[in-house]
Amino acid sequence: MKSDCTVLKAVHHGISVLASSDKPQLEAEVLLAHHLNESRSWVAAHPETFLSETTLTSYNDSLQLRNRGEPLPYLLGYWEFFGIKFTVDKRALIPRPETEMIVEHSISIAGKHMNSRIVDIGTGCGAIAIALALNLPDALVFASDISRDALSLARTNSLRHAVRNRIDFIQADLLNSMGKFDIICANPPYLTTQEACTLPVGKHEPRLALDGGPNGLNIVREIISTAGKHLNDGGSLLMEIGNSSSKILKMANFYFGSAECSVIPDLAGRPRMLKITT
Ligand SMILES: C[S@@+](CC[C@H](N)C(=O)[O-])C[C@H]1O[C@@H](n2cnc3c(N)ncnc32)[C@H](O)[C@@H]1O
């Protein structure tokens, strides 16, 4: 049944509900487009079209959820990472653009060798591993997570992108019982427990994906201290980091001695990725 609400009225209503968001118009249009199963440009081009009662109800429900802080990607059910569309839901962290650095550096390193063995530790929805499998056709890609839920989402994404048979999914605690690799990638939980409990991100995304212990370094330290015996000669560890970059670099130099250790900044100039090459 048609309602008496047009696309334009619905967008205006969405903008007022989402007034506290950074981009209320964009979010209202994206959500409406999603419920209409149309593109955002279709929404802009059809201001006078009347919405059905069903569309209006589901759109209003998602506006309310968004207003209460539910992340837009969870409402849409998908998000883009490295130009690839991933199914996302509460089982795993929403992949962030800054993590694309790990993929870019891995491609550049692995592109110089044949059949590189690469592992993505804490794969979440599978973003890093799947982006690598799609861009490195001859690489041997492994993806691990301690969370069974995250792994099931990652497997779904690998099927979506037809790389299920290119990736070995493993349930494991970090590098425990893993073999040797040319590249170890990781975007580990690196918030402090306090941050994971108080920041808005901790209310909506899995705590297991965020909480790095009292000073945020528990998992980072465990990876750095064990990675050496899981890297082939000339291998690299590429790990996203949060704060404490100088502490982390010291830790890397302590465990890796003669290896080349550096912290690479992201596009905003923030120290973002630890790179160790043995
Ligand atoms: C920050 S999320 C990263 C997810 C994904 N790689 C990304 O970049 O979007 C960290 C991931 O590490 C996983 N994790 C946490 N503790 C772990 C552990 N001890 N061993 C393996 N994975 C772990 C979490 O389940 C989560 O999926």
mmCIF file of C-alpha atoms and ligand atoms in Angstrom:
data_model
loop_
_atom_site.group_PDB
_atom_site.id
_atom_site.type_symbol
_atom_site.label_atom_id
_atom_site.label_comp_id
_atom_site.label_asym_id
_atom_site.label_seq_id
_atom_site.Cartn_x
_atom_site.Cartn_y
_atom_site.Cartn_z
ATOM 1 C CA MET A 1 0.000 0.000 0.000
ATOM 2 C CA LYS A 2 1.257 3.497 -0.872
ATOM 3 C CA SER A 3 1.790 6.015 1.916
ATOM 4 C CA ASP A 4 1.335 9.764 1.467
ATOM 5 C CA CYS A 5 5.066 10.285 2.039
ATOM 6 C CA THR A 6 7.262 11.147 -0.932
ATOM 7 C CA VAL A 7 10.969 10.427 -1.306
ATOM 8 C CA LEU A 8 11.759 14.103 -0.708
ATOM 9 C CA LYS A 9 9.654 14.264 2.482
ATOM 10 C CA ALA A 10 11.274 11.064 3.738
ATOM 11 C CA VAL A 11 14.770 12.454 3.148
ATOM 12 C CA HIS A 12 13.889 15.675 4.995
ATOM 13 C CA HIS A 13 12.466 13.638 7.863
ATOM 14 C CA GLY A 14 15.647 11.504 7.937
ATOM 15 C CA ILE A 15 17.844 14.611 8.032
ATOM 16 C CA SER A 16 15.955 15.911 11.060
ATOM 17 C CA VAL A 17 16.132 12.545 12.898
ATOM 18 C CA LEU A 18 19.872 12.232 12.177
ATOM 19 C CA ALA A 19 20.666 15.874 12.976
ATOM 20 C CA SER A 20 23.396 14.842 15.433
ATOM 21 C CA SER A 21 25.239 12.752 12.829
ATOM 22 C CA ASP A 22 28.186 14.226 10.843
ATOM 23 C CA LYS A 23 26.475 13.670 7.500
ATOM 24 C CA PRO A 24 22.704 13.546 8.066
ATOM 25 C CA GLN A 25 21.690 14.046 4.418
ATOM 26 C CA LEU A 26 24.094 11.441 3.060
ATOM 27 C CA GLU A 27 23.046 8.907 5.695
ATOM 28 C CA ALA A 28 19.303 9.562 5.198
ATOM 29 C CA GLU A 29 19.661 9.157 1.429
ATOM 30 C CA VAL A 30 21.810 6.022 1.722
ATOM 31 C CA LEU A 31 19.354 4.393 4.148
ATOM 32 C CA LEU A 32 16.335 5.303 2.035
ATOM 33 C CA ALA A 33 18.048 4.020 -1.117
ATOM 34 C CA HIS A 34 18.831 0.777 0.736
ATOM 35 C CA HIS A 35 15.191 0.220 1.756
ATOM 36 C CA LEU A 36 14.003 1.058 -1.747
ATOM 37 C CA ASN A 37 16.617 -1.265 -3.248
ATOM 38 C CA GLU A 38 17.704 1.629 -5.450
ATOM 39 C CA SER A 39 20.852 3.751 -5.770
ATOM 40 C CA ARG A 40 21.406 7.057 -3.988
ATOM 41 C CA SER A 41 21.276 8.842 -7.357
ATOM 42 C CA TRP A 42 17.837 7.259 -7.974
ATOM 43 C CA VAL A 43 16.675 8.804 -4.682
ATOM 44 C CA ALA A 44 17.944 12.232 -5.787
ATOM 45 C CA ALA A 45 16.220 11.887 -9.180
ATOM 46 C CA HIS A 46 12.766 10.800 -7.863
ATOM 47 C CA PRO A 47 11.766 13.339 -5.170
ATOM 48 C CA GLU A 48 8.005 13.090 -5.958
ATOM 49 C CA THR A 49 7.734 9.285 -5.889
ATOM 50 C CA PHE A 50 5.438 7.979 -3.118
ATOM 51 C CA LEU A 51 6.836 5.362 -0.745
ATOM 52 C CA SER A 52 5.009 2.168 0.164
ATOM 53 C CA GLU A 53 3.924 1.750 3.804
ATOM 54 C CA THR A 54 6.389 -1.156 4.158
ATOM 55 C CA THR A 55 9.363 0.879 2.897
ATOM 56 C CA LEU A 56 8.419 3.826 5.083
ATOM 57 C CA THR A 57 8.195 1.616 8.195
ATOM 58 C CA SER A 58 11.525 -0.126 7.625
ATOM 59 C CA TYR A 59 13.221 3.199 6.762
ATOM 60 C CA ASN A 60 11.860 4.819 9.944
ATOM 61 C CA ASP A 61 13.001 1.840 12.040
ATOM 62 C CA SER A 62 16.539 2.116 10.703
ATOM 63 C CA LEU A 63 16.573 5.899 11.285
ATOM 64 C CA GLN A 64 15.731 5.235 14.945
ATOM 65 C CA LEU A 65 18.470 2.623 15.260
ATOM 66 C CA ARG A 66 21.004 4.902 13.568
ATOM 67 C CA ASN A 67 19.984 7.727 15.886
ATOM 68 C CA ARG A 68 20.765 5.429 18.830
ATOM 69 C CA GLY A 69 24.286 4.861 17.483
ATOM 70 C CA GLU A 70 23.946 1.663 15.458
ATOM 71 C CA PRO A 71 26.740 1.845 12.823
ATOM 72 C CA LEU A 72 25.521 2.561 9.286
ATOM 73 C CA PRO A 73 27.311 -0.514 7.830
ATOM 74 C CA TYR A 74 25.419 -2.867 10.180
ATOM 75 C CA LEU A 75 22.127 -1.265 9.103
ATOM 76 C CA LEU A 76 23.031 -1.688 5.437
ATOM 77 C CA GLY A 77 24.477 -5.179 5.946
ATOM 78 C CA TYR A 78 27.493 -4.432 3.803
ATOM 79 C CA TRP A 79 30.547 -2.158 3.657
ATOM 80 C CA GLU A 80 33.322 -1.483 1.184
ATOM 81 C CA PHE A 81 36.966 -2.207 1.910
ATOM 82 C CA PHE A 82 39.701 -1.932 -0.719
ATOM 83 C CA GLY A 83 36.956 -1.381 -3.323
ATOM 84 C CA ILE A 84 35.340 -4.748 -2.409
ATOM 85 C CA LYS A 85 31.853 -5.119 -0.935
ATOM 86 C CA PHE A 86 31.813 -7.187 2.279
ATOM 87 C CA THR A 87 28.823 -8.536 4.157
ATOM 88 C CA VAL A 88 29.066 -7.115 7.677
ATOM 89 C CA ASP A 89 27.146 -7.839 10.860
ATOM 90 C CA LYS A 90 27.609 -8.030 14.620
ATOM 91 C CA ARG A 91 29.820 -11.127 14.320
ATOM 92 C CA ALA A 92 32.852 -9.003 13.369
ATOM 93 C CA LEU A 93 34.397 -5.546 13.304
ATOM 94 C CA ILE A 94 33.454 -3.265 10.405
ATOM 95 C CA PRO A 95 36.593 -2.968 8.241
ATOM 96 C CA ARG A 96 38.114 0.528 8.296
ATOM 97 C CA PRO A 97 39.833 2.402 5.439
ATOM 98 C CA GLU A 98 43.094 2.811 7.391
ATOM 99 C CA THR A 99 43.499 -0.993 7.396
ATOM 100 C CA GLU A 100 43.822 -0.890 3.593
ATOM 101 C CA MET A 101 47.505 0.039 4.180
ATOM 102 C CA ILE A 102 48.222 -3.533 5.233
ATOM 103 C CA VAL A 103 46.744 -4.834 1.973
ATOM 104 C CA GLU A 104 48.661 -2.305 -0.148
ATOM 105 C CA HIS A 105 52.009 -3.157 1.490
ATOM 106 C CA SER A 106 51.353 -6.908 1.339
ATOM 107 C CA ILE A 107 50.555 -6.723 -2.373
ATOM 108 C CA SER A 108 53.688 -4.752 -3.039
ATOM 109 C CA ILE A 109 55.862 -7.251 -1.107
ATOM 110 C CA ALA A 110 54.185 -10.435 -2.350
ATOM 111 C CA GLY A 111 53.976 -9.196 -5.944
ATOM 112 C CA LYS A 112 57.770 -9.651 -6.195
ATOM 113 C CA HIS A 113 57.662 -13.370 -5.299
ATOM 114 C CA MET A 114 55.831 -16.476 -6.504
ATOM 115 C CA ASN A 115 53.407 -18.360 -4.244
ATOM 116 C CA SER A 116 53.902 -16.243 -1.133
ATOM 117 C CA ARG A 117 52.433 -17.762 2.023
ATOM 118 C CA ILE A 118 50.408 -15.045 3.741
ATOM 119 C CA VAL A 119 48.377 -15.208 6.947
ATOM 120 C CA ASP A 120 45.793 -12.701 8.186
ATOM 121 C CA ILE A 121 45.656 -13.062 11.986
ATOM 122 C CA GLY A 122 42.289 -11.992 13.474
ATOM 123 C CA THR A 123 40.593 -11.907 10.085
ATOM 124 C CA GLY A 124 37.176 -10.663 11.328
ATOM 125 C CA CYS A 125 34.887 -10.452 8.277
ATOM 126 C CA GLY A 126 37.814 -11.592 6.116
ATOM 127 C CA ALA A 127 38.596 -8.153 4.680
ATOM 128 C CA ILE A 128 42.413 -8.394 4.495
ATOM 129 C CA ALA A 129 42.599 -12.069 3.482
ATOM 130 C CA ILE A 130 39.947 -11.766 0.776
ATOM 131 C CA ALA A 131 41.404 -8.533 -0.649
ATOM 132 C CA LEU A 132 44.772 -10.336 -0.849
ATOM 133 C CA ALA A 133 43.354 -13.491 -2.432
ATOM 134 C CA LEU A 134 41.608 -11.376 -5.081
ATOM 135 C CA ASN A 135 44.715 -9.304 -5.849
ATOM 136 C CA LEU A 136 47.410 -11.989 -5.596
ATOM 137 C CA PRO A 137 46.213 -14.926 -7.702
ATOM 138 C CA ASP A 138 49.214 -17.159 -6.926
ATOM 139 C CA ALA A 139 49.502 -16.433 -3.179
ATOM 140 C CA LEU A 140 48.651 -19.086 -0.562
ATOM 141 C CA VAL A 141 46.344 -17.248 1.817
ATOM 142 C CA PHE A 142 45.459 -18.295 5.379
ATOM 143 C CA ALA A 143 42.975 -16.489 7.625
ATOM 144 C CA SER A 144 42.620 -17.142 11.336
ATOM 145 C CA ASP A 145 40.474 -15.869 14.167
ATOM 146 C CA ILE A 146 39.741 -17.038 17.686
ATOM 147 C CA SER A 147 36.072 -16.204 17.102
ATOM 148 C CA ARG A 148 34.002 -18.912 15.420
ATOM 149 C CA ASP A 149 31.376 -16.274 14.576
ATOM 150 C CA ALA A 150 33.881 -14.033 12.811
ATOM 151 C CA LEU A 151 35.214 -17.009 10.840
ATOM 152 C CA SER A 152 31.731 -17.968 9.653
ATOM 153 C CA LEU A 153 31.202 -14.404 8.375
ATOM 154 C CA ALA A 154 34.634 -14.454 6.701
ATOM 155 C CA ARG A 155 33.755 -17.736 4.974
ATOM 156 C CA THR A 156 30.495 -16.201 3.729
ATOM 157 C CA ASN A 157 32.452 -13.282 2.281
ATOM 158 C CA SER A 158 34.945 -15.622 0.626
ATOM 159 C CA LEU A 159 32.039 -17.408 -1.089
ATOM 160 C CA ARG A 160 30.554 -14.058 -2.119
ATOM 161 C CA HIS A 161 33.834 -13.232 -3.869
ATOM 162 C CA ALA A 162 34.515 -16.730 -5.197
ATOM 163 C CA VAL A 163 37.787 -17.175 -3.269
ATOM 164 C CA ARG A 164 36.572 -19.808 -0.785
ATOM 165 C CA ASN A 165 38.937 -22.397 -2.280
ATOM 166 C CA ARG A 166 41.857 -19.923 -2.215
ATOM 167 C CA ILE A 167 41.829 -19.323 1.564
ATOM 168 C CA ASP A 168 42.436 -21.712 4.467
ATOM 169 C CA PHE A 169 40.285 -20.575 7.402
ATOM 170 C CA ILE A 170 41.628 -21.625 10.791
ATOM 171 C CA GLN A 171 40.241 -21.157 14.288
ATOM 172 C CA ALA A 172 43.319 -20.336 16.390
ATOM 173 C CA ASP A 173 44.651 -18.216 19.217
ATOM 174 C CA LEU A 174 46.995 -15.807 17.372
ATOM 175 C CA LEU A 175 49.975 -17.739 15.917
ATOM 176 C CA ASN A 176 49.609 -20.810 18.164
ATOM 177 C CA SER A 177 50.037 -24.011 16.163
ATOM 178 C CA MET A 178 50.505 -22.079 12.914
ATOM 179 C CA GLY A 179 53.281 -22.757 10.390
ATOM 180 C CA LYS A 180 55.705 -20.394 8.680
ATOM 181 C CA PHE A 181 54.790 -17.529 6.373
ATOM 182 C CA ASP A 182 56.350 -14.936 4.079
ATOM 183 C CA ILE A 183 53.934 -12.288 5.308
ATOM 184 C CA ILE A 184 52.033 -12.092 8.590
ATOM 185 C CA CYS A 185 49.262 -9.470 8.502
ATOM 186 C CA ALA A 186 47.338 -8.436 11.585
ATOM 187 C CA ASN A 187 44.918 -5.772 12.684
ATOM 188 C CA PRO A 188 44.723 -6.881 16.322
ATOM 189 C CA PRO A 189 42.549 -5.509 19.127
ATOM 190 C CA TYR A 190 44.573 -2.530 20.382
ATOM 191 C CA LEU A 191 42.250 -0.355 22.486
ATOM 192 C CA THR A 192 42.706 -0.341 26.236
ATOM 193 C CA THR A 193 40.020 -2.219 28.177
ATOM 194 C CA GLN A 194 38.848 1.149 29.472
ATOM 195 C CA GLU A 195 38.494 2.531 25.909
ATOM 196 C CA ALA A 196 36.738 -0.616 24.694
ATOM 197 C CA CYS A 197 34.210 -0.222 27.531
ATOM 198 C CA THR A 198 33.591 3.505 27.187
ATOM 199 C CA LEU A 199 34.004 4.474 23.516
ATOM 200 C CA PRO A 200 30.864 4.253 21.331
ATOM 201 C CA VAL A 201 32.589 1.647 19.108
ATOM 202 C CA GLY A 202 32.610 -0.792 22.063
ATOM 203 C CA LYS A 203 28.813 -0.577 22.424
ATOM 204 C CA HIS A 204 28.147 -1.841 18.911
ATOM 205 C CA GLU A 205 31.118 -3.854 17.628
ATOM 206 C CA PRO A 206 32.482 -7.062 19.231
ATOM 207 C CA ARG A 207 34.520 -6.404 22.375
ATOM 208 C CA LEU A 208 36.814 -9.293 21.413
ATOM 209 C CA ALA A 209 37.826 -7.316 18.311
ATOM 210 C CA LEU A 210 38.736 -4.202 20.290
ATOM 211 C CA ASP A 211 40.021 -4.959 23.788
ATOM 212 C CA GLY A 212 43.814 -5.231 23.921
ATOM 213 C CA GLY A 213 44.007 -5.442 27.725
ATOM 214 C CA PRO A 214 44.759 -2.819 30.390
ATOM 215 C CA ASN A 215 47.228 -0.846 28.243
ATOM 216 C CA GLY A 216 45.999 -2.055 24.853
ATOM 217 C CA LEU A 217 49.215 -3.941 24.180
ATOM 218 C CA ASN A 218 48.500 -7.524 25.311
ATOM 219 C CA ILE A 219 47.806 -8.923 21.849
ATOM 220 C CA VAL A 220 50.274 -6.625 20.063
ATOM 221 C CA ARG A 221 53.067 -7.875 22.385
ATOM 222 C CA GLU A 222 52.062 -11.514 21.951
ATOM 223 C CA ILE A 223 52.186 -11.183 18.148
ATOM 224 C CA ILE A 224 55.533 -9.358 18.122
ATOM 225 C CA SER A 225 57.137 -11.793 20.558
ATOM 226 C CA THR A 226 56.046 -14.910 18.638
ATOM 227 C CA ALA A 227 56.095 -13.745 14.990
ATOM 228 C CA GLY A 228 59.851 -14.340 14.543
ATOM 229 C CA LYS A 229 59.556 -18.128 14.616
ATOM 230 C CA HIS A 230 56.640 -18.034 12.145
ATOM 231 C CA LEU A 231 58.404 -15.937 9.473
ATOM 232 C CA ASN A 232 60.473 -17.345 6.626
ATOM 233 C CA ASP A 233 63.824 -15.648 5.922
ATOM 234 C CA GLY A 234 63.153 -12.230 4.413
ATOM 235 C CA GLY A 235 59.556 -12.403 5.646
ATOM 236 C CA SER A 236 57.518 -9.447 6.889
ATOM 237 C CA LEU A 237 55.137 -8.681 9.718
ATOM 238 C CA LEU A 238 52.623 -5.936 8.886
ATOM 239 C CA MET A 239 50.507 -4.955 11.860
ATOM 240 C CA GLU A 240 48.072 -2.103 12.412
ATOM 241 C CA ILE A 241 48.702 -0.251 15.664
ATOM 242 C CA GLY A 242 46.937 2.416 17.698
ATOM 243 C CA ASN A 243 48.641 4.662 20.224
ATOM 244 C CA SER A 244 51.974 3.785 21.871
ATOM 245 C CA SER A 245 53.869 3.583 18.571
ATOM 246 C CA SER A 246 57.245 4.339 20.184
ATOM 247 C CA LYS A 247 56.705 1.631 22.835
ATOM 248 C CA ILE A 248 55.709 -0.809 20.085
ATOM 249 C CA LEU A 249 58.766 0.044 17.982
ATOM 250 C CA LYS A 250 61.008 -0.548 21.022
ATOM 251 C CA MET A 251 59.299 -3.888 21.578
ATOM 252 C CA ALA A 252 59.861 -4.815 17.910
ATOM 253 C CA ASN A 253 63.559 -3.906 18.103
ATOM 254 C CA PHE A 254 63.887 -5.948 21.297
ATOM 255 C CA TYR A 255 62.373 -9.123 19.813
ATOM 256 C CA PHE A 256 63.750 -8.753 16.272
ATOM 257 C CA GLY A 257 67.243 -7.371 16.920
ATOM 258 C CA SER A 258 68.842 -7.077 13.480
ATOM 259 C CA ALA A 259 65.587 -6.956 11.463
ATOM 260 C CA GLU A 260 64.345 -3.738 9.877
ATOM 261 C CA CYS A 261 61.567 -2.332 12.070
ATOM 262 C CA SER A 262 59.625 0.824 11.255
ATOM 263 C CA VAL A 263 56.299 2.488 11.946
ATOM 264 C CA ILE A 264 54.551 3.810 8.838
ATOM 265 C CA PRO A 265 52.065 6.684 9.101
ATOM 266 C CA ASP A 266 48.622 6.679 7.485
ATOM 267 C CA LEU A 267 47.357 9.388 5.112
ATOM 268 C CA ALA A 268 46.444 11.578 8.081
ATOM 269 C CA GLY A 269 50.067 11.355 9.302
ATOM 270 C CA ARG A 270 49.224 9.144 12.338
ATOM 271 C CA PRO A 271 51.618 6.270 13.148
ATOM 272 C CA ARG A 272 49.494 3.378 11.896
ATOM 273 C CA MET A 273 51.396 0.282 10.799
ATOM 274 C CA LEU A 274 54.344 -1.586 12.241
ATOM 275 C CA LYS A 275 56.468 -3.139 9.495
ATOM 276 C CA ILE A 276 59.158 -5.656 10.343
ATOM 277 C CA THR A 277 61.242 -7.296 7.625
ATOM 278 C CA THR A 278 63.558 -10.104 8.685
HETATM 279 C C1 LIG B 1 40.400 -5.324 15.137
HETATM 280 S S1 LIG B 1 39.597 -6.799 14.643
HETATM 281 C C2 LIG B 1 40.213 -6.905 12.976
HETATM 282 C C3 LIG B 1 39.259 -7.582 12.030
HETATM 283 C C4 LIG B 1 39.728 -7.508 10.561
HETATM 284 N N1 LIG B 1 41.032 -8.077 10.383
HETATM 285 C C5 LIG B 1 39.725 -6.068 10.086
HETATM 286 O O1 LIG B 1 40.810 -5.503 9.907
HETATM 287 O O2 LIG B 1 38.642 -5.494 9.888
HETATM 288 C C6 LIG B 1 40.531 -7.998 15.527
HETATM 289 C C7 LIG B 1 40.149 -9.451 15.283
HETATM 290 O O3 LIG B 1 41.016 -10.273 16.081
HETATM 291 C C8 LIG B 1 40.283 -11.353 16.620
HETATM 292 N N2 LIG B 1 40.971 -11.816 17.835
HETATM 293 C C9 LIG B 1 40.936 -11.308 19.085
HETATM 294 N N3 LIG B 1 41.730 -12.019 19.911
HETATM 295 C C10 LIG B 1 42.284 -13.002 19.155
HETATM 296 C C11 LIG B 1 43.181 -14.083 19.431
HETATM 297 N N4 LIG B 1 43.693 -14.271 20.664
HETATM 298 N N5 LIG B 1 43.528 -14.911 18.424
HETATM 299 C C12 LIG B 1 43.020 -14.732 17.169
HETATM 300 N N6 LIG B 1 42.165 -13.729 16.849
HETATM 301 C C13 LIG B 1 41.803 -12.882 17.828
HETATM 302 C C14 LIG B 1 38.900 -10.782 16.880
HETATM 303 O O4 LIG B 1 37.935 -11.807 16.946
HETATM 304 C C15 LIG B 1 38.730 -9.837 15.674
HETATM 305 O O5 LIG B 1 38.093 -10.488 14.614
#
